[in-house]
Short mmCIF file of C-alpha atoms and ligand atoms in Angstrom, two decimals:
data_model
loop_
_atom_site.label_atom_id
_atom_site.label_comp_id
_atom_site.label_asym_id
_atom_site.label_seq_id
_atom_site.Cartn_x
_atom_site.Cartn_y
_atom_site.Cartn_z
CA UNK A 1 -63.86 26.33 2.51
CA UNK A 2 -65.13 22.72 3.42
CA UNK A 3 -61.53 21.59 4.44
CA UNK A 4 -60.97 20.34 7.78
CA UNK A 5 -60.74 21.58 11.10
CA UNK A 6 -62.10 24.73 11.42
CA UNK A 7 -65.18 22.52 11.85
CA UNK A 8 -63.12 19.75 13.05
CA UNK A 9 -62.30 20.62 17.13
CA UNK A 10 -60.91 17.20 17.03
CA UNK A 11 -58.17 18.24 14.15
CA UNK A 12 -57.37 20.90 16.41
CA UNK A 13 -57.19 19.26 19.67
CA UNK A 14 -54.74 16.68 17.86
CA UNK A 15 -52.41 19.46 16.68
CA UNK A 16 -52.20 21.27 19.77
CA UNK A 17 -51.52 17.69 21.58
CA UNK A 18 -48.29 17.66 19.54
CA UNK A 19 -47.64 20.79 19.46
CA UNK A 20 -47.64 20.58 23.59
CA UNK A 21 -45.32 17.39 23.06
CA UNK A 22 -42.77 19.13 21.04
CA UNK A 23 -44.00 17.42 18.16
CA UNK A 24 -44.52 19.17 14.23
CA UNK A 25 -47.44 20.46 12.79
CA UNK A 26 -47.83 21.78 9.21
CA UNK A 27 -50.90 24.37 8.88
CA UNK A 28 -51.99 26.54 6.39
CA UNK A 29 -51.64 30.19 5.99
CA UNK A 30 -52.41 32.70 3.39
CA UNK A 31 -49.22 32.55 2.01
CA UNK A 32 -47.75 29.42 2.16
CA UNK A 33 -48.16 26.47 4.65
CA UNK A 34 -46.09 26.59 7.91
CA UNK A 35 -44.11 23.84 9.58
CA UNK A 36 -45.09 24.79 12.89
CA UNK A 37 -43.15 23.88 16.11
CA UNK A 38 -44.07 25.63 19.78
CA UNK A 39 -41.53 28.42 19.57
CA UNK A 40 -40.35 28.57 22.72
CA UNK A 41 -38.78 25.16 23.29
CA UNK A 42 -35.61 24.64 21.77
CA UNK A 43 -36.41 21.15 21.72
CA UNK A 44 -39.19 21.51 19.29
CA UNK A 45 -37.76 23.92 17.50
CA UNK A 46 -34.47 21.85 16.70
CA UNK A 47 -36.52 19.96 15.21
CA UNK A 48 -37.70 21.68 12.35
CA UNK A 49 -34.60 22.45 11.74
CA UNK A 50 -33.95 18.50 11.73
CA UNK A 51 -36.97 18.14 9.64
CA UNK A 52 -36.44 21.43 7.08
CA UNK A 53 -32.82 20.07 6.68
CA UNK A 54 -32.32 24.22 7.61
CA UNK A 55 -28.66 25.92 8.16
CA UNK A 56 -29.00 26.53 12.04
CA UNK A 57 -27.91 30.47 10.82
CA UNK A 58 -31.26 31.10 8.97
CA UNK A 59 -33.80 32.16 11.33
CA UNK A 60 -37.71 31.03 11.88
CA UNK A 61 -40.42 33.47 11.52
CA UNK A 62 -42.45 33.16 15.51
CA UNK A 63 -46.34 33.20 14.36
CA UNK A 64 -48.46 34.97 16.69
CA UNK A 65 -52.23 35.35 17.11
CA UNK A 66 -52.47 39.24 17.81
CA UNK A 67 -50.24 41.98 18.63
CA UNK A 68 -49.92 41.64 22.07
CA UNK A 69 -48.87 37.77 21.68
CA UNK A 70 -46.16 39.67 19.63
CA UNK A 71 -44.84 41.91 22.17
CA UNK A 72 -44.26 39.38 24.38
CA UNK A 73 -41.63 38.08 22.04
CA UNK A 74 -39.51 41.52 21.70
CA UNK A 75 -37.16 43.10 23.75
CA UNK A 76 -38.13 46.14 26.02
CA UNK A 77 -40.52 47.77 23.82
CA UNK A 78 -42.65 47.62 20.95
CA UNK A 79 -41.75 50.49 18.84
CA UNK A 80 -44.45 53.16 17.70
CA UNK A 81 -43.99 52.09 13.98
CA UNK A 82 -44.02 48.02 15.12
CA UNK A 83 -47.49 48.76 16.27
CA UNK A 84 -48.53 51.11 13.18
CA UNK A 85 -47.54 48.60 10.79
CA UNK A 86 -49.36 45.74 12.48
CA UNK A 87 -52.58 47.69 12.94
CA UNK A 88 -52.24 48.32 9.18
CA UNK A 89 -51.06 44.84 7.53
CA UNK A 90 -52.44 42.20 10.64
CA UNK A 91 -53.74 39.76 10.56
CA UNK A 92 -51.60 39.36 7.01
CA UNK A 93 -48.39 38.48 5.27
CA UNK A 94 -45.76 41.27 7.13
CA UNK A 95 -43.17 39.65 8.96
CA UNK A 96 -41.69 42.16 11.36
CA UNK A 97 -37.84 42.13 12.78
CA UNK A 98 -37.24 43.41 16.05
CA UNK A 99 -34.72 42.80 19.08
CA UNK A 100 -35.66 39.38 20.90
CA UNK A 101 -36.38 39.08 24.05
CA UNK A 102 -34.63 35.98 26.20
CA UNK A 103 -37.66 34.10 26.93
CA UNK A 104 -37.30 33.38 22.46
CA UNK A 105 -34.64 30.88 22.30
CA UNK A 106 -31.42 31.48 20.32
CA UNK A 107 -32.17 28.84 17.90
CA UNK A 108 -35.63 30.70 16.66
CA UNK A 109 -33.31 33.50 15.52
CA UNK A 110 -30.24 31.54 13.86
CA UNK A 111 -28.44 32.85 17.11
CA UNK A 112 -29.16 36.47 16.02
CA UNK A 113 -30.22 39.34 18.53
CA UNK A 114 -33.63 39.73 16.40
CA UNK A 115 -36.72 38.12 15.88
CA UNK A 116 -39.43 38.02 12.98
CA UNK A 117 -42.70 38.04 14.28
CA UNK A 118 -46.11 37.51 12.35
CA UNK A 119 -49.48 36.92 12.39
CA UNK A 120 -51.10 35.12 9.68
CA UNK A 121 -54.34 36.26 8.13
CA UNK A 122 -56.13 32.34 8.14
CA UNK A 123 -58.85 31.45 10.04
CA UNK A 124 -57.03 28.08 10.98
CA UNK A 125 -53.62 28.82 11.41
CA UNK A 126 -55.05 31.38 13.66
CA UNK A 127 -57.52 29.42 15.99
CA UNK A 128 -54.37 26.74 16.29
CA UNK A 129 -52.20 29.92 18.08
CA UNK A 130 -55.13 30.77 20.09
CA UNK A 131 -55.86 26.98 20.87
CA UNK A 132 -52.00 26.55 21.53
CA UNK A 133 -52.20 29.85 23.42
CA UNK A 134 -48.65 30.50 22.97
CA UNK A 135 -46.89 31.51 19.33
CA UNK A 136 -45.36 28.90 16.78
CA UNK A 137 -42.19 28.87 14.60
CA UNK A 138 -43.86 28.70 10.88
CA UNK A 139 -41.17 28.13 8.10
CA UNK A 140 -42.61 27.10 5.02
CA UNK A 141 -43.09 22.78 5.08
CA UNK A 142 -40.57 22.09 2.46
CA UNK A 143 -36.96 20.86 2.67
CA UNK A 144 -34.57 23.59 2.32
CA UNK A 145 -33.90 24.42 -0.84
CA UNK A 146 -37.23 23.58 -2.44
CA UNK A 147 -40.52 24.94 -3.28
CA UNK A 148 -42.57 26.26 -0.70
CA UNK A 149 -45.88 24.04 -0.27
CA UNK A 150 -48.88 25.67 -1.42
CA UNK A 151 -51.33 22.81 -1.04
CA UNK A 152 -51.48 20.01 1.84
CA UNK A 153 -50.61 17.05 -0.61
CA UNK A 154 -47.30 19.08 -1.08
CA UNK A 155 -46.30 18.65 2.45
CA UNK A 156 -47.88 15.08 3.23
CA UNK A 157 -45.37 14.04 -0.43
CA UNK A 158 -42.61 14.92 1.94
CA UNK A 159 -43.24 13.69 6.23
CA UNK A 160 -45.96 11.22 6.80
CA UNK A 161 -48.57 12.15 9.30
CA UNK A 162 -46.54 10.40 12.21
CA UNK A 163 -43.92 13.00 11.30
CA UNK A 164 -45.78 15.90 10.42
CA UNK A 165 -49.23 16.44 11.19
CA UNK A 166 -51.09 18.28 8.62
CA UNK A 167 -53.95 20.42 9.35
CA UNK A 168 -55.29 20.81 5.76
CA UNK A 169 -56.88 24.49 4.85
CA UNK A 170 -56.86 23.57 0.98
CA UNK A 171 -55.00 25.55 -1.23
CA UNK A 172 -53.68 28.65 0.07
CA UNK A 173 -54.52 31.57 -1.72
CA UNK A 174 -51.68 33.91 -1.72
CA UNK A 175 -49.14 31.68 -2.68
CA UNK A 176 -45.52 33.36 -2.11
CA UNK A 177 -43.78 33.87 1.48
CA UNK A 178 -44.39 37.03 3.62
CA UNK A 179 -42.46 40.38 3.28
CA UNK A 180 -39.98 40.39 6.13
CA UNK A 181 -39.57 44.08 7.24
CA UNK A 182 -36.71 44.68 9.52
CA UNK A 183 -37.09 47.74 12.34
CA UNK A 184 -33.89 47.14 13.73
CA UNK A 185 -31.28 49.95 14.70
CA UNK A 186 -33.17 52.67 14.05
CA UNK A 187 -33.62 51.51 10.14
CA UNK A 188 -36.87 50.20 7.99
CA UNK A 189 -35.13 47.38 5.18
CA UNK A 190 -37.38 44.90 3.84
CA UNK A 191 -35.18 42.26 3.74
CA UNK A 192 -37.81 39.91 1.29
CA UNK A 193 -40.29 41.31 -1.05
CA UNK A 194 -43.67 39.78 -0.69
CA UNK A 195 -47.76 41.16 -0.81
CA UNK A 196 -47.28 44.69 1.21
CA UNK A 197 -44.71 46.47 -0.50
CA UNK A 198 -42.57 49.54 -0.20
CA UNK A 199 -45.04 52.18 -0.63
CA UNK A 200 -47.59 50.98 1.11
CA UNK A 201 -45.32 50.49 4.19
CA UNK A 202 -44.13 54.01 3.73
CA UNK A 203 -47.71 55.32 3.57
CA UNK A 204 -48.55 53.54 7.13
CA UNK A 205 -45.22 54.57 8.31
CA UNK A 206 -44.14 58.45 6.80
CA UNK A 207 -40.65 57.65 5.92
CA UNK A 208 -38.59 55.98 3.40
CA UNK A 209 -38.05 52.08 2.90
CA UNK A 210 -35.12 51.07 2.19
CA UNK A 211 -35.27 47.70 -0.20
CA UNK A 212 -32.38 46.62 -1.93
CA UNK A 213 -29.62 46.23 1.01
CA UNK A 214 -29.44 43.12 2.89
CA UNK A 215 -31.29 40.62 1.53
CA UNK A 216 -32.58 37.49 3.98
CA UNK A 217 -31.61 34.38 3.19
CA UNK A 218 -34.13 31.56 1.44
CA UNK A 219 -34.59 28.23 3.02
CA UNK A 220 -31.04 26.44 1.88
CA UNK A 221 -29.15 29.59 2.89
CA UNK A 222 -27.06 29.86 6.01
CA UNK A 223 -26.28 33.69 6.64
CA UNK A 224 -26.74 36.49 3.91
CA UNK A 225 -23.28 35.61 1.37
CA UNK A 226 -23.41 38.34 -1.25
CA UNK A 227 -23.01 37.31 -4.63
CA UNK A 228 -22.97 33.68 -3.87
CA UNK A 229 -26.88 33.29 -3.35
CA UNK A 230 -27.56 30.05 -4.94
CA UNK A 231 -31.05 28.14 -5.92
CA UNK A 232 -33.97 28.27 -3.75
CA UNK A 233 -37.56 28.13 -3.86
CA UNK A 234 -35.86 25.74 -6.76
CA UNK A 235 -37.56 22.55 -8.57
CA UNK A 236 -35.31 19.53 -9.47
CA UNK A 237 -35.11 20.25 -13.03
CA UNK A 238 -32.76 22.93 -14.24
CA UNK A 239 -35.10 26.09 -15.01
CA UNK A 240 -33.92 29.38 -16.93
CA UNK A 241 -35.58 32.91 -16.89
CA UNK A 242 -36.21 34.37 -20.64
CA UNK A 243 -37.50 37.89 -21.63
CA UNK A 244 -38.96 35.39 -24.65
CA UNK A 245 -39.03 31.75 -25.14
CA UNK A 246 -37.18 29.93 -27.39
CA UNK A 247 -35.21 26.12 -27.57
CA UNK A 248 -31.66 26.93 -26.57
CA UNK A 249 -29.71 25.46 -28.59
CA UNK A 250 -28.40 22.11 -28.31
CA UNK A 251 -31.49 21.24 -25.79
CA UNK A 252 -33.86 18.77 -27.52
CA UNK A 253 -37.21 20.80 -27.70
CA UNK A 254 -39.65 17.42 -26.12
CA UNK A 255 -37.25 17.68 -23.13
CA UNK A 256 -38.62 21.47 -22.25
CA UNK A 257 -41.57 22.88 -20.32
CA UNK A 258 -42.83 26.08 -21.04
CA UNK A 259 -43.89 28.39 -17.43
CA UNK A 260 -45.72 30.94 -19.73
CA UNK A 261 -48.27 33.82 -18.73
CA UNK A 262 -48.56 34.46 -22.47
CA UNK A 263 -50.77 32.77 -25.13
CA UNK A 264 -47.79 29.61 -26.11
CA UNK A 265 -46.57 29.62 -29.69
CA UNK A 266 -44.86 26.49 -28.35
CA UNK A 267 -41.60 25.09 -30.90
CA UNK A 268 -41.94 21.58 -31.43
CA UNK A 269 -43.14 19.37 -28.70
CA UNK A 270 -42.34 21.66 -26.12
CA UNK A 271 -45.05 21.09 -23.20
CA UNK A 272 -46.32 23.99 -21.75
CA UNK A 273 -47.99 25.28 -17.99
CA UNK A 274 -50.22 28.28 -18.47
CA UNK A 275 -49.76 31.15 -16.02
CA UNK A 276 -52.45 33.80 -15.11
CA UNK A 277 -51.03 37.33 -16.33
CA UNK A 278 -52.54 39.03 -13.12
CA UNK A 279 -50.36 39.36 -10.40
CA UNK A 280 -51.67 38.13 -7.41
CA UNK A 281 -53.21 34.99 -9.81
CA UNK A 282 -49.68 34.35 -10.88
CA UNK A 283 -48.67 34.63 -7.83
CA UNK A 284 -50.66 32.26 -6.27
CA UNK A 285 -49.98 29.36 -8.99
CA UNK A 286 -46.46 30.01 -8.81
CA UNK A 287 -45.17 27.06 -7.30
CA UNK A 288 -48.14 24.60 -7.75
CA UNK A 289 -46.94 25.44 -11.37
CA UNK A 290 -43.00 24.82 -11.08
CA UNK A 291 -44.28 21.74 -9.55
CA UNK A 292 -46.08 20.61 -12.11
CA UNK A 293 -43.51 21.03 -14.60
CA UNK A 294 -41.15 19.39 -12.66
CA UNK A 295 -43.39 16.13 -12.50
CA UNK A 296 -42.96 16.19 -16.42
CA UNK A 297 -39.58 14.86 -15.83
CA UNK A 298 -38.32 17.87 -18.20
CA UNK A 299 -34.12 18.56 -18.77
CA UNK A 300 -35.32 21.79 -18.61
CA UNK A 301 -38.27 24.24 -17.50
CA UNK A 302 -37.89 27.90 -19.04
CA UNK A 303 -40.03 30.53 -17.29
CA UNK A 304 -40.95 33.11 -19.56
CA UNK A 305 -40.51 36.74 -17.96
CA UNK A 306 -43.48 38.08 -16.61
CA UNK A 307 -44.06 41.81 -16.49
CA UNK A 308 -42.44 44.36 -13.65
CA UNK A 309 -45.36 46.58 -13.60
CA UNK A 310 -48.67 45.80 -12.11
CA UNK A 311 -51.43 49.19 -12.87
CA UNK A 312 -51.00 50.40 -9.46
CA UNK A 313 -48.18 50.32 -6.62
CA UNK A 314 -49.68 47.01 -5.19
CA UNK A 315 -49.79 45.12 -8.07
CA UNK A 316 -46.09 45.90 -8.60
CA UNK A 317 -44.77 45.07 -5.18
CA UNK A 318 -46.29 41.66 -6.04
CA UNK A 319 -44.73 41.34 -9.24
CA UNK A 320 -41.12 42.46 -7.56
CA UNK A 321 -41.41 39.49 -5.00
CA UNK A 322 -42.33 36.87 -7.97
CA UNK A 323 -39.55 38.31 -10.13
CA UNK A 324 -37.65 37.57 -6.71
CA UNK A 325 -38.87 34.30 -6.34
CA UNK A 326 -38.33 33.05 -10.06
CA UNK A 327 -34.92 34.52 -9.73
CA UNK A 328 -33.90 32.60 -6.71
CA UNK A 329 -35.65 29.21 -8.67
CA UNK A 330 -33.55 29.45 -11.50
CA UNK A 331 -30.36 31.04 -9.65
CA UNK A 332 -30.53 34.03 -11.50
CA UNK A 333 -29.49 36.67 -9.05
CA UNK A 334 -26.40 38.43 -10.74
CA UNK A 335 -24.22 36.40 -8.92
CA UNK A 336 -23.02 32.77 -9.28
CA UNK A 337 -25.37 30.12 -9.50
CA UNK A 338 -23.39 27.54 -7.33
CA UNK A 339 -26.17 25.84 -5.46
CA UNK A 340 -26.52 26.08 -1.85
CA UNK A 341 -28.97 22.98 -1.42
CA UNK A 342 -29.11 21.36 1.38
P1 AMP B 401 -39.44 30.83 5.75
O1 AMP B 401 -39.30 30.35 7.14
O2 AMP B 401 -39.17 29.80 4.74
O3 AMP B 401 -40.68 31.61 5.50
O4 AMP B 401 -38.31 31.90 5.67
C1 AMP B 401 -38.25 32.89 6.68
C2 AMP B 401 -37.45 34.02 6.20
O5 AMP B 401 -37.44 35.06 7.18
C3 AMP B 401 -36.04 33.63 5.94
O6 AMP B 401 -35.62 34.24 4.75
C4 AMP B 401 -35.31 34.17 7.15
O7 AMP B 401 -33.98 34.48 6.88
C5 AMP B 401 -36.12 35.42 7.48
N1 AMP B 401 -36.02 35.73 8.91
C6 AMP B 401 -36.60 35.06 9.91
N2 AMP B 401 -36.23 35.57 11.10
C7 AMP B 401 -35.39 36.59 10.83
C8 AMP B 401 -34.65 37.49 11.66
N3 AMP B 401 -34.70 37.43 12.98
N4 AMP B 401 -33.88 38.40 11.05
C9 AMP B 401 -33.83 38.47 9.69
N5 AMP B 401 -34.49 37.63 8.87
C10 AMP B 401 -35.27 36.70 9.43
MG1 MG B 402 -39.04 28.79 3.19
#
């Protein structure tokens, strides 16, 4: 990588110097990039909610640097499993929950009893923690509601640097938002799919995973409302899901753009984005892609299916959390698709 910082002590210095002033720093992670805030002042941390636009119910993720950094932040103890599952998946894209302990302010956690705790698998996201020496609040840097940044020029279209400091790692290259495992009362529930799926948190951990129950709320969301989950992750335009593309009717075919991972047999003058068919490609284009077919100005975007089943168990947990993702950006969950912007 020949982007900044990692070469650049003076980037860092900067970014801690705000960080240390309760100021907001967006930095790149191997998912997406993080609007990070020192996590344990309230101060700072109001203000990415502030900044994010965020429902004060839907709580931060606290990044750490390593494990122990971690344990600082949970109550008591950190379980057996906690520490299984982070020698397995850290540095990387597991978010776990676990009872907070006091010295985490109430805001980090939506005023919940739990806290998600990560660290990120970047070489710059993690020499800021270690620089900072103490963990920072990472949701993605986007307003609530919209797509999750991938690329620096996504955040810097939204705060200038005065308002958000951007440390920029270039694109990053897993593209969709950690899987946030719960370990709370007793129970394993991964409340978001992402990279590290099911079965490969069952392998590391010898029991069953429960997936489908609660479900954590996206950026716009205040508290988990079943059957009301609106449009997140969402572009401007209106966007529909189809097994296989065609005009709906009544929608003027030079007004559409095409989100395809198969070869286009485009209608008309429908535009078209190309998607990668692999999963963690797709993945990883995902929302520079929605972007782009947003800046068409289209009435609509139409996201052609892509498949469920990668050729092994990893490949398909990846697939489930894009299927997620495309779901939530086209409010196709089952339920209504009143819009919970904010
Ligand atoms: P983002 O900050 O955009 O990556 O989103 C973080 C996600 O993690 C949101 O869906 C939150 O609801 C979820 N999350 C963060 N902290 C907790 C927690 N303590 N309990 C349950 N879910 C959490
Ligand atoms: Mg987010």
């Amino acid at each position: 990588m020949e982007h900044q910082a990692r070469t650049n002590p003076e980037i860092l210095g900067e970014a801690v110097a705000r960080l240390k002033s309760g100021r907001l720093v967006a930095f790149p992670t191997e998912t997406v990039y993080g609007l990070g805030a020192d996590a344990l002042s309230d101060e700072a941390v109001g203000r990415v909610f502030a900044a994010k636009g965020r429902p004060a119910g839907n709580p931060l993720i606290v990044h750490v640097s390593s494990a122990a950094m971690a344990q600082e932040m949970v109550v008591s103890q950190w379980p057996g499993e906690a520490e299984h599952l982070a020698r397995a998946f850290w540095p990387g894209p597991l978010s776990l929950v676990l009872p907070k302990h006091h010295r985490v302010p109430k805001r980090v956690t939506g005023g919940g009893p739990s806290v998600a705790v990560r660290c990120p698998d970047h070489p710059l996201a993690l020499a800021l923690i270690e620089a900072f020496a103490s963990p920072i609040v990472g949701p993605s840097a986007n307003l609530s509601g919209s797509l999750s940044p991938t690329r620096a020029d996504d955040v810097r279209e939204v705060w200038s640097q005065d308002e958000v400091y951007v440390i920029d790692g270039g694109p990053c290259r897993g593209g969709i938002e950690s899987t946030v495992l719960s370990l709370v009362e007793g129970r394993v529930r991964i409340l978001r799919p992402g990279f590290i799926g099911s079965e490969a948190i069952e392998a590391v951990l010898g029991r069953p995973v429960e997936s489908d129950g609660a479900r954590t709320p996206a950026d716009g969301e205040p508290a988990p409302a079943p059957g009301i989950l609106g449009r997140h992750y969402a572009p401007n335009a209106r966007a529909l899901l189809m097994d296989e593309f065609a005009v709906p009717t009544g929608v003027d075919p030079a007004g559409v753009v095409l989100v395809t991972h198969r070869p286009p047999t485009p209608e008309g003058d429908v535009r078209v984005v190309r998607m990668p068919s692999r999963a963690e490609e797709y993945a990883a284009r995902l929302y520079a892609a929605l972007r782009e077919a947003d800046a068409m100005h289209p009435t609509l975007i139409v996201v052609e299916r892509p498949p469920r089943y990668g050729s092994d168990s990893a490949g398909t947990a990846i697939w489930r959390a894009i299927h997620e993702r495309l779901e939530r950006a086209t409010g196709e969950q089952g339920g209504t698709a009143a819009s919970h912007d904010t």
